[in-house]
């Protein structure tokens, strides 16, 4: 297994497969034009102008609510007609009011990547989603009530989009930045409709989850895949995906900065337990479906703590998983068990670090700040702190902008013979049964994965043949990750691989803010 160096360096290598239609586009040329130079409308004017009722976009998702006049794109002025760059930020979405809670939960539980039923009973998913959302709604609503009556996720994601657009413009790259949420407004379908209206010609798809999980980025990419397949204009759109970026130096350093900022507020700095609390997933996702989430999470925590230690703080740390839903076993240790255990072992000061998400949301503001803080107190932990989410942290946004710039030259270039956006080979195909809600006006149809994908593992699993279902690594050769992955013209980023991350960090320099780095690509030999 050979591991290539940083993305930029691979541009010099004959990694890019020339394909018909790609020639001449594979040169990493960045078209530069000034933000605001053309196009006429200001950001605010365009935003206002686009507040139209939700379009009847082709969708595979049942929506259990009325149209909303929302969308989320942050625009730079239009550039030359021949090349219009877009960035699509993917996120989860959250209820904005208490009456949104139940339909939001319905959308979430109707997602086969959130509740993975055996294929024979998948037709029951809509009914199950209705039952679970009805049962859970009161408890969830309590949580949202406690944080002001709704999720702040949309507002923060919009601010991140705006900041990213500004950061890209400052680097000479005009780009419209769009927000596509999975379970609430502005839905991914709305963002794509706007992308088409704007005539975007190159699109970078960037999930706002640092670590990849089937249940988050995977779900959004699967939806995108089906939307791209069912739309002629979108099929033509050259695009690329950055599937995860937990190892990027800018992100790691921004997290380390925030941790140190909070650590020094404690009286007994050296005695503080740095307590990473990640959103959990069911254990079967990792052990049966091959979700790389746990592995990426552990690596991410290791890199951040390495950075914290380099700044002179040798604190002990813990990684635990929160927000378990349902009776199945999830990734362990659970956050509440860990807090109790640490309290028993005499820890008196704890700094909680939310790690799987880059915005404040219900699980930071309610679960960590209220429930776990109280539990820590009951467990004898006297001093409590919490690291804020990155939100629009300047170093973080700067790094996202770098990630986009690094990905752009590869848009449409690293194509393979499949037409899938993301290689979820280890998963069941999506179910055929229609997830029809009585209020639904569309007839959603869940796509099957391209049969070819069934023979390709997730690119990350290529490094871990022992974890592939069946354990077989045979036939995986150089270039296979691209082939496994590339969707129409999708390519870069999706086979970005952790590989030897430490080496990437070393190559990028010992200091934070040393520029791009940390995104690593790998192929197999
Ligand atoms: C990396 C982050 C996340 C993973 C992994 C994830 C998996 C996952 N989540 C549920 C169930 C629920 N999640 C809910 C809210 C929620 N989840 C995430 C992130 C991840 N989820 C966020 C950011 C949010 C909050 C959005 C907001 O409104 O602020 C909820 C609703 C809230 C609640 O009732 O607790 C549920 C339910 C499952 C089942 C799952 C993996 C299979
Ligand atoms: Fe969740």
Coordinates of C-alpha atoms and ligand atoms in Angstrom, one line a residue:
X1 CA 0.0 0.0 0.0
X2 CA 1.6 3.2 -1.1
X3 CA 0.6 6.6 0.2
X4 CA 1.0 9.7 -1.8
X5 CA 1.8 13.1 -0.4
X6 CA -0.3 16.1 -0.2
X7 CA -3.0 16.9 -2.6
X8 CA -1.1 19.8 -4.2
X9 CA 1.9 17.6 -4.8
X10 CA -0.2 14.9 -6.5
X11 CA -1.1 17.5 -9.0
X12 CA 2.4 17.1 -10.4
X13 CA 2.0 13.3 -10.6
X14 CA 0.2 11.4 -13.3
X15 CA -2.6 10.7 -11.0
X16 CA -5.3 12.4 -13.0
X17 CA -6.8 10.0 -15.5
X18 CA -7.4 11.7 -18.8
X19 CA -10.9 11.1 -20.0
X20 CA -12.8 12.2 -23.0
X21 CA -14.2 15.6 -22.1
X22 CA -11.6 16.2 -19.4
X23 CA -8.7 17.1 -21.5
X24 CA -7.7 20.7 -21.1
X25 CA -9.6 21.0 -17.9
X26 CA -7.3 19.0 -15.8
X27 CA -4.8 21.8 -15.5
X28 CA -5.1 23.4 -12.1
X29 CA -6.0 26.8 -13.4
X30 CA -7.8 29.0 -10.9
X31 CA -10.0 31.6 -12.7
X32 CA -9.8 34.8 -10.8
X33 CA -12.2 37.6 -10.8
X34 CA -13.2 40.1 -8.2
X35 CA -16.0 39.5 -5.8
X36 CA -18.7 42.0 -6.6
X37 CA -17.2 42.9 -10.0
X38 CA -20.0 41.7 -12.2
X39 CA -23.5 40.5 -11.7
X40 CA -25.3 43.6 -10.5
X41 CA -27.1 42.4 -7.4
X42 CA -25.7 42.6 -3.9
X43 CA -25.7 39.6 -1.7
X44 CA -28.7 40.9 0.2
X45 CA -30.7 41.8 -3.0
X46 CA -30.0 38.4 -4.4
X47 CA -31.0 36.7 -1.2
X48 CA -34.2 38.6 -1.0
X49 CA -35.0 38.0 -4.6
X50 CA -34.6 34.3 -4.2
X51 CA -37.0 33.9 -1.3
X52 CA -39.4 32.0 -3.3
X53 CA -41.6 29.1 -2.3
X54 CA -39.8 25.8 -2.3
X55 CA -39.6 24.5 -5.9
X56 CA -40.9 21.1 -6.8
X57 CA -37.4 19.8 -7.1
X58 CA -37.0 16.1 -7.9
X59 CA -36.5 14.5 -4.6
X60 CA -36.1 11.1 -3.0
X61 CA -37.0 12.5 0.4
X62 CA -40.4 12.5 1.9
X63 CA -41.1 15.9 3.3
X64 CA -43.5 16.2 6.1
X65 CA -44.2 19.9 6.2
X66 CA -45.5 22.8 4.2
X67 CA -43.3 24.8 1.7
X68 CA -41.2 27.4 3.3
X69 CA -39.8 30.5 1.7
X70 CA -36.3 29.7 2.6
X71 CA -33.0 29.0 1.0
X72 CA -29.4 29.5 1.9
X73 CA -26.9 30.7 -0.5
X74 CA -24.3 33.3 0.0
X75 CA -23.3 34.8 -3.2
X76 CA -20.4 36.4 -4.8
X77 CA -21.3 38.4 -7.8
X78 CA -21.6 36.4 -11.0
X79 CA -18.4 35.8 -12.8
X80 CA -17.8 35.2 -16.5
X81 CA -20.5 33.0 -17.9
X82 CA -18.0 30.3 -18.9
X83 CA -16.8 29.6 -15.4
X84 CA -19.0 30.0 -12.3
X85 CA -17.7 28.4 -9.2
X86 CA -20.1 27.2 -6.5
X87 CA -19.5 25.6 -3.1
X88 CA -22.2 23.5 -1.6
X89 CA -22.1 23.2 2.2
X90 CA -23.9 20.1 3.4
X91 CA -25.4 20.1 6.9
X92 CA -28.0 18.4 9.0
X93 CA -30.5 21.2 9.5
X94 CA -32.5 21.8 12.6
X95 CA -36.0 22.8 13.6
X96 CA -36.3 26.6 13.7
X97 CA -39.5 26.6 15.8
X98 CA -41.0 24.2 18.2
X99 CA -43.7 23.2 15.7
X100 CA -40.9 22.2 13.3
X101 CA -39.6 19.6 15.7
X102 CA -41.9 16.7 14.8
X103 CA -41.7 17.0 11.0
X104 CA -37.9 17.5 11.3
X105 CA -37.7 14.3 13.3
X106 CA -39.9 12.5 10.8
X107 CA -37.5 13.5 8.0
X108 CA -34.6 12.3 10.1
X109 CA -36.0 8.9 11.0
X110 CA -37.3 8.3 7.5
X111 CA -33.8 8.4 6.3
X112 CA -32.5 4.8 5.7
X113 CA -29.0 6.0 6.6
X114 CA -30.3 6.9 10.0
X115 CA -32.5 3.9 10.7
X116 CA -31.0 1.0 8.8
X117 CA -33.7 -1.7 8.6
X118 CA -33.2 -5.1 7.1
X119 CA -34.2 -5.0 3.5
X120 CA -37.3 -7.1 3.9
X121 CA -38.9 -4.7 6.3
X122 CA -37.7 -1.5 4.8
X123 CA -41.2 -0.7 3.5
X124 CA -42.1 -0.1 7.1
X125 CA -39.7 2.8 7.5
X126 CA -42.3 5.6 6.9
X127 CA -44.6 4.1 9.5
X128 CA -41.7 3.6 11.9
X129 CA -40.5 7.2 11.3
X130 CA -44.0 8.5 12.1
X131 CA -44.2 6.5 15.3
X132 CA -40.7 7.4 16.5
X133 CA -40.9 11.0 15.6
X134 CA -44.3 11.2 17.4
X135 CA -42.9 9.5 20.5
X136 CA -39.6 11.5 20.6
X137 CA -41.1 14.9 19.7
X138 CA -42.0 16.0 23.3
X139 CA -38.5 15.2 24.6
X140 CA -36.8 16.9 21.7
X141 CA -39.1 19.9 21.9
X142 CA -38.1 20.3 25.6
X143 CA -34.5 20.4 24.5
X144 CA -35.1 23.0 21.8
X145 CA -37.2 25.0 24.2
X146 CA -34.3 25.1 26.6
X147 CA -32.1 26.6 24.0
X148 CA -34.5 29.4 23.0
X149 CA -37.2 27.6 21.0
X150 CA -35.3 26.3 18.0
X151 CA -32.0 25.2 16.5
X152 CA -29.4 27.8 15.8
X153 CA -27.9 25.7 13.0
X154 CA -29.4 27.5 10.1
X155 CA -28.2 30.9 11.2
X156 CA -24.7 29.7 12.0
X157 CA -24.4 27.7 8.8
X158 CA -25.5 30.8 6.8
X159 CA -22.9 32.8 8.6
X160 CA -20.3 30.2 7.8
X161 CA -21.3 30.3 4.1
X162 CA -21.0 34.1 4.1
X163 CA -17.6 34.0 5.8
X164 CA -16.4 31.3 3.4
X165 CA -17.5 33.4 0.4
X166 CA -15.6 36.4 1.8
X167 CA -12.5 34.3 2.5
X168 CA -12.5 32.8 -1.0
X169 CA -12.9 36.3 -2.5
X170 CA -10.0 37.5 -0.4
X171 CA -7.9 34.7 -2.0
X172 CA -9.0 35.8 -5.5
X173 CA -11.6 33.2 -6.0
X174 CA -15.2 34.4 -6.6
X175 CA -17.6 31.7 -5.6
X176 CA -21.3 31.4 -4.6
X177 CA -21.6 29.4 -1.4
X178 CA -24.8 27.5 -1.0
X179 CA -26.2 25.7 2.0
X180 CA -28.0 22.3 1.6
X181 CA -29.5 20.8 4.7
X182 CA -30.5 17.1 4.9
X183 CA -33.6 17.3 7.1
X184 CA -34.8 20.9 7.2
X185 CA -34.7 24.2 5.3
X186 CA -32.9 25.1 3.2
X187 CA -33.1 21.5 1.8
X188 CA -30.4 20.2 -0.4
X189 CA -32.9 20.2 -3.3
X190 CA -33.5 23.9 -2.8
X191 CA -29.8 24.5 -2.9
X192 CA -29.4 22.5 -6.1
X193 CA -32.3 24.3 -7.7
X194 CA -30.6 27.6 -6.9
X195 CA -27.2 26.3 -8.2
X196 CA -28.9 25.5 -11.5
X197 CA -30.6 28.9 -11.7
X198 CA -27.3 30.6 -11.1
X199 CA -25.6 28.7 -13.9
X200 CA -22.8 27.3 -11.7
X201 CA -20.3 25.5 -13.9
X202 CA -17.9 24.0 -11.2
X203 CA -19.1 22.9 -7.9
X204 CA -17.2 21.8 -4.8
X205 CA -19.3 19.8 -2.4
X206 CA -18.2 20.2 1.2
X207 CA -20.0 18.5 4.1
X208 CA -19.7 20.5 7.3
X209 CA -18.8 17.3 9.2
X210 CA -15.1 17.0 9.9
X211 CA -15.3 13.2 10.1
X212 CA -17.2 11.0 7.6
X213 CA -20.1 9.0 8.8
X214 CA -22.6 7.0 6.8
X215 CA -25.3 8.7 8.9
X216 CA -24.2 12.3 8.1
X217 CA -22.0 13.1 5.1
X218 CA -22.8 9.7 3.6
X219 CA -26.5 10.3 3.8
X220 CA -26.3 13.8 2.3
X221 CA -24.0 12.5 -0.5
X222 CA -26.4 9.6 -1.2
X223 CA -29.2 12.1 -1.6
X224 CA -27.1 14.2 -3.9
X225 CA -26.2 11.2 -5.9
X226 CA -29.8 10.4 -6.6
X227 CA -30.6 14.1 -7.4
X228 CA -27.7 14.3 -9.8
X229 CA -28.8 11.1 -11.5
X230 CA -32.3 12.3 -12.0
X231 CA -31.6 15.7 -13.4
X232 CA -30.1 16.3 -16.9
X233 CA -28.5 19.7 -16.0
X234 CA -27.0 18.4 -12.8
X235 CA -25.5 15.4 -14.7
X236 CA -23.5 17.9 -16.7
X237 CA -22.3 19.8 -13.7
X238 CA -18.7 19.3 -13.0
X239 CA -18.2 18.7 -9.3
X240 CA -16.0 17.3 -6.7
X241 CA -16.5 16.2 -3.1
X242 CA -14.4 16.8 0.0
X243 CA -15.7 13.8 2.1
X244 CA -13.9 14.6 5.3
X245 CA -11.3 17.0 6.5
X246 CA -10.7 16.2 10.2
X247 CA -7.0 15.9 9.5
X248 CA -6.5 19.3 8.0
X249 CA -3.9 21.3 9.8
X250 CA -5.9 24.5 9.9
X251 CA -8.9 22.7 11.5
X252 CA -6.7 20.8 14.0
X253 CA -4.9 23.9 15.0
X254 CA -8.0 26.0 15.3
X255 CA -9.4 23.3 17.7
X256 CA -6.1 23.2 19.6
X257 CA -6.2 27.0 19.9
X258 CA -9.8 26.9 21.3
X259 CA -8.8 24.2 23.8
X260 CA -5.8 26.1 25.1
X261 CA -7.9 29.3 25.4
X262 CA -10.3 27.5 27.7
X263 CA -7.7 25.4 29.5
X264 CA -5.9 28.5 30.8
X265 CA -9.1 29.7 32.5
X266 CA -8.9 26.9 35.1
X267 CA -7.0 27.5 38.3
X268 CA -5.4 24.0 38.2
X269 CA -4.6 23.9 34.5
X270 CA -2.5 20.7 34.7
X271 CA -5.3 18.8 36.5
X272 CA -8.0 19.5 33.9
X273 CA -9.3 16.4 32.0
X274 CA -9.8 17.4 28.4
X275 CA -13.0 15.6 27.6
X276 CA -13.9 15.1 23.9
X277 CA -17.6 14.3 23.4
X278 CA -18.5 13.2 19.9
X279 CA -21.9 12.4 18.6
X280 CA -22.4 8.7 18.7
X281 CA -23.5 6.3 16.0
X282 CA -24.8 2.7 16.4
X283 CA -21.9 0.3 16.8
X284 CA -23.2 -1.8 13.9
X285 CA -22.4 1.2 11.5
X286 CA -18.8 0.8 12.3
X287 CA -18.5 -2.9 12.8
X288 CA -20.9 -4.2 10.1
X289 CA -21.3 -1.4 7.6
X290 CA -17.7 -0.2 7.7
X291 CA -18.4 3.4 8.7
X292 CA -14.9 5.0 9.1
X293 CA -16.4 7.5 11.7
X294 CA -14.8 6.0 14.8
X295 CA -11.5 5.6 13.3
X296 CA -11.5 9.2 11.9
X297 CA -12.7 10.5 15.3
X298 CA -9.9 8.8 17.2
X299 CA -7.3 10.0 14.7
X300 CA -8.8 13.5 14.9
X301 CA -8.6 13.6 18.7
X302 CA -5.0 12.2 18.6
X303 CA -4.0 15.0 16.2
X304 CA -5.6 17.7 18.2
X305 CA -4.0 16.5 21.5
X306 CA -0.7 16.3 19.8
X307 CA -1.0 19.9 18.9
X308 CA -2.2 20.8 22.4
X309 CA 0.8 19.0 23.9
X310 CA 3.2 20.9 21.5
X311 CA 1.9 24.0 23.1
X312 CA 3.1 22.8 26.5
X313 CA -0.1 21.3 27.9
X314 CA 0.3 17.7 28.9
X315 CA -3.2 17.1 30.1
X316 CA -4.9 13.8 30.2
X317 CA -7.8 13.3 27.8
X318 CA -10.8 11.1 27.1
X319 CA -13.0 10.5 24.0
X320 CA -16.6 9.5 24.6
X321 CA -19.8 9.4 22.6
X322 CA -23.0 11.2 23.3
X323 CA -26.6 11.5 22.1
X324 CA -27.5 7.9 21.9
X325 CA -31.0 7.2 20.5
X326 CA -32.9 3.9 20.8
X327 CA -32.1 0.6 22.4
X328 CA -29.3 -0.6 20.2
X329 CA -25.7 -0.4 21.3
X330 CA -23.8 2.7 20.2
X331 CA -20.1 3.5 20.1
X332 CA -18.7 3.4 23.6
X333 CA -17.7 4.7 26.1
X334 CA -20.9 6.7 26.5
X335 CA -20.4 10.3 27.6
X336 CA -22.5 10.0 30.7
X337 CA -20.8 6.8 31.9
X338 CA -17.4 8.4 31.3
X339 CA -18.2 11.5 33.3
X340 CA -19.4 9.3 36.2
X341 CA -16.3 7.2 36.0
X342 CA -13.9 10.1 35.8
X343 CA -15.7 11.7 38.8
X344 CA -15.2 8.4 40.7
X345 CA -11.5 8.4 39.9
X346 CA -11.1 11.8 41.5
X347 CA -11.1 14.2 38.5
X348 CA -12.1 17.6 39.8
X349 CA -11.9 19.7 36.7
X350 CA -13.2 18.9 33.2
X351 CA -13.1 20.8 29.9
X352 CA -15.7 19.4 27.5
X353 CA -14.8 19.6 23.8
X354 CA -17.6 19.0 21.2
X355 CA -15.8 17.3 18.4
X356 CA -18.1 16.0 15.7
X357 CA -19.7 19.2 14.6
X358 CA -18.5 22.7 13.8
X359 CA -21.5 24.7 15.0
X360 CA -23.3 25.2 18.2
X361 CA -26.5 23.1 18.2
X362 CA -28.8 21.4 20.6
X363 CA -26.2 18.8 21.7
X364 CA -23.7 21.4 22.7
X365 CA -26.1 24.0 24.1
X366 CA -28.5 21.7 25.9
X367 CA -26.9 18.2 26.3
X368 CA -23.4 19.3 27.1
X369 CA -23.9 22.7 28.7
X370 CA -26.9 21.6 30.8
X371 CA -27.3 17.8 31.2
X372 CA -23.6 16.8 31.3
X373 CA -22.5 19.8 33.3
X374 CA -25.1 18.9 35.9
X375 CA -24.0 15.2 35.8
X376 CA -20.4 16.2 36.2
X377 CA -21.3 18.2 39.3
X378 CA -23.2 15.3 40.7
X379 CA -20.2 13.1 40.0
X380 CA -17.9 15.3 42.1
X381 CA -16.4 17.3 39.3
X382 CA -16.2 20.8 40.7
X383 CA -14.8 22.8 37.9
X384 CA -16.4 22.7 34.4
X385 CA -15.6 24.4 31.1
X386 CA -16.7 23.9 27.5
X387 CA -14.8 24.7 24.3
X388 CA -17.1 26.7 22.0
X389 CA -17.9 25.3 18.6
X390 CA -15.8 26.7 15.7
X391 CA -18.8 28.5 14.1
X392 CA -17.1 31.3 12.1
X393 CA -13.7 31.1 13.7
X394 CA -11.4 32.9 11.3
X395 CA -8.6 30.2 11.2
X396 CA -11.2 27.5 10.6
X397 CA -13.0 29.4 7.8
X398 CA -9.6 30.2 6.3
X399 CA -8.8 26.5 6.2
X400 CA -12.1 25.7 4.6
X401 CA -11.4 28.2 1.9
X402 CA -8.0 26.6 1.4
X403 CA -9.6 23.2 1.1
X404 CA -12.0 24.5 -1.6
X405 CA -9.1 26.1 -3.5
X406 CA -7.1 22.8 -3.3
X407 CA -10.1 20.8 -4.6
X408 CA -11.1 23.2 -7.4
X409 CA -8.5 22.2 -10.0
X410 CA -9.7 18.7 -9.8
X411 CA -13.3 19.4 -10.4
X412 CA -14.4 17.1 -13.2
X413 CA -11.1 15.6 -13.6
X414 CA -10.8 12.5 -11.6
X415 CA -13.6 10.6 -13.1
X416 CA -13.9 6.9 -13.1
X417 CA -16.2 4.4 -14.7
X418 CA -19.0 4.6 -12.2
X419 CA -21.5 7.3 -11.7
X420 CA -21.7 7.3 -8.0
X421 CA -21.0 10.3 -5.9
X422 CA -19.8 8.4 -2.9
X423 CA -18.7 4.7 -2.6
X424 CA -20.9 3.3 0.0
X425 CA -20.2 -0.2 -1.2
X426 CA -20.5 -1.8 2.2
X427 CA -24.0 -0.6 2.6
X428 CA -27.2 -2.2 1.5
X429 CA -28.6 -0.5 -1.6
X430 CA -31.3 1.9 -0.6
X431 CA -34.7 0.3 -0.5
X432 CA -37.0 0.2 -3.4
X433 CA -40.2 0.8 -1.4
X434 CA -41.5 4.2 -1.6
X435 CA -41.4 6.2 1.6
X436 CA -44.6 7.9 1.2
X437 CA -46.0 10.2 3.7
X438 CA -49.7 11.0 3.4
X439 CA -48.9 14.7 3.1
X440 CA -46.2 14.1 0.5
X441 CA -46.9 15.5 -2.9
X442 CA -44.1 13.6 -4.6
X443 CA -43.5 10.0 -5.2
X444 CA -40.1 9.5 -3.8
X445 CA -38.1 6.7 -5.1
X446 CA -35.0 5.6 -3.4
X447 CA -32.1 4.9 -5.7
X448 CA -30.2 1.7 -5.8
X449 CA -26.5 2.1 -5.8
X450 CA -24.7 1.5 -9.0
X451 CA -24.1 -2.2 -9.1
X452 CA -20.4 -1.5 -9.6
X453 CA -20.3 0.1 -6.2
X454 CA -21.1 -3.2 -4.6
X455 CA -17.7 -4.4 -5.6
X456 CA -15.9 -1.4 -4.2
X457 CA -15.4 -0.6 -0.5
X458 CA -15.3 2.8 1.0
X459 CA -12.0 4.4 0.1
X460 CA -11.0 4.5 3.7
X461 CA -11.6 0.9 4.1
X462 CA -9.1 0.2 1.3
X463 CA -6.5 0.9 3.9
X464 CA -8.1 -1.6 6.2
X465 CA -8.9 -4.7 4.3
X466 CA -9.5 -6.6 7.6
X467 CA -12.5 -4.4 8.1
X468 CA -14.1 -4.9 4.7
X469 CA -17.1 -7.2 4.8
X470 CA -15.6 -10.5 3.9
X471 CA -12.2 -9.2 4.6
X472 CA -11.1 -9.3 0.9
X473 CA -8.6 -6.8 -0.3
X474 CA -8.0 -8.6 -3.6
X475 CA -8.3 -6.6 -6.7
X476 CA -7.8 -3.3 -5.1
X477 CA -5.1 -1.6 -7.1
X478 CA -3.8 1.7 -7.8
X479 CA -6.6 3.9 -9.0
X480 CA -9.3 1.7 -7.6
X481 CA -10.4 4.3 -5.0
X482 CA -11.0 6.8 -7.8
X483 CA -12.9 4.3 -9.8
X484 CA -14.9 3.3 -6.7
X485 CA -15.9 6.8 -6.2
X486 CA -16.0 9.2 -8.9
X487 CA -19.4 10.2 -9.9
X488 CA -19.8 11.2 -13.4
X489 CA -17.2 13.7 -12.9
X490 CA -16.9 13.4 -9.2
X491 CA -13.5 12.5 -8.1
X492 CA -11.2 14.5 -5.9
X493 CA -11.6 14.5 -2.3
X494 CA -13.6 11.4 -2.3
X495 CA -10.5 9.3 -2.4
X496 CA -8.7 11.7 -0.1
X497 CA -7.4 9.4 2.5
X498 CA -6.0 9.7 5.9
X499 CA -2.9 7.7 5.1
X500 CA 0.1 8.8 7.0
X501 CA -1.5 11.9 8.4
X502 CA 1.4 12.6 10.8
X503 CA 3.7 12.7 7.9
X504 CA 1.4 15.1 6.1
X505 CA 1.5 17.3 9.2
X506 CA 5.2 17.2 9.4
X507 CA 5.4 18.0 5.7
X508 CA 3.1 21.0 6.2
X509 CA 5.5 22.3 8.8
X510 CA 5.4 22.1 12.6
X511 CA 3.5 25.3 13.1
X512 CA -0.2 25.9 12.8
X513 CA -1.3 28.4 10.2
X514 CA 1.4 27.2 8.0
X515 CA -0.9 27.1 5.0
X516 CA -2.6 24.3 3.3
X517 CA -1.7 20.8 4.3
X518 CA -3.1 17.8 5.9
X519 CA -5.3 16.7 3.0
X520 CA -3.7 13.5 1.9
X521 CA -4.5 11.3 -1.1
X522 CA -3.5 7.8 -1.4
X523 CA -3.6 5.0 -3.9
X524 CA -2.9 1.4 -3.5
X525 CA -0.3 -0.7 -5.0
Ligands
LIG1 C1 -21.5 14.1 13.4 C2 -22.6 14.4 13.9 C3 -23.8 13.6 13.9 C4 -24.0 12.2 13.8 C5 -22.9 11.1 13.5 C6 -25.3 11.9 14.0 C7 -25.9 10.7 14.0 C8 -27.2 10.4 14.4 N1 -28.1 11.3 14.9 C9 -29.3 10.6 15.3 C10 -30.4 11.1 15.8 C11 -30.7 12.5 16.1 N2 -29.8 13.5 15.8 C12 -30.4 14.7 16.2 C13 -29.9 16.0 16.1 C14 -28.6 16.2 15.6 N3 -27.7 15.3 15.2 C15 -26.5 16.0 14.8 C16 -25.3 15.5 14.4 C17 -25.1 14.1 14.2 N4 -26.0 13.1 14.2 C18 -26.8 17.4 15.0 C19 -25.8 18.5 14.8 C20 -28.1 17.5 15.5 C21 -28.8 18.8 16.1 C22 -29.4 19.7 15.1 C23 -30.0 20.8 15.8 O1 -31.2 21.0 15.7 O2 -29.3 21.6 16.5 C24 -31.7 14.5 16.6 C25 -32.7 15.5 17.1 C26 -32.5 16.1 18.4 C27 -32.8 15.1 19.5 O3 -34.0 14.7 19.6 O4 -31.9 14.7 20.2 C28 -31.9 13.1 16.6 C29 -33.1 12.3 17.0 C30 -29.1 9.2 14.9 C31 -30.1 8.2 15.1 C32 -27.8 9.1 14.4 C33 -27.1 8.0 13.8 C34 -27.6 6.9 13.3
LIG2 FE1 -27.8 13.3 15.4

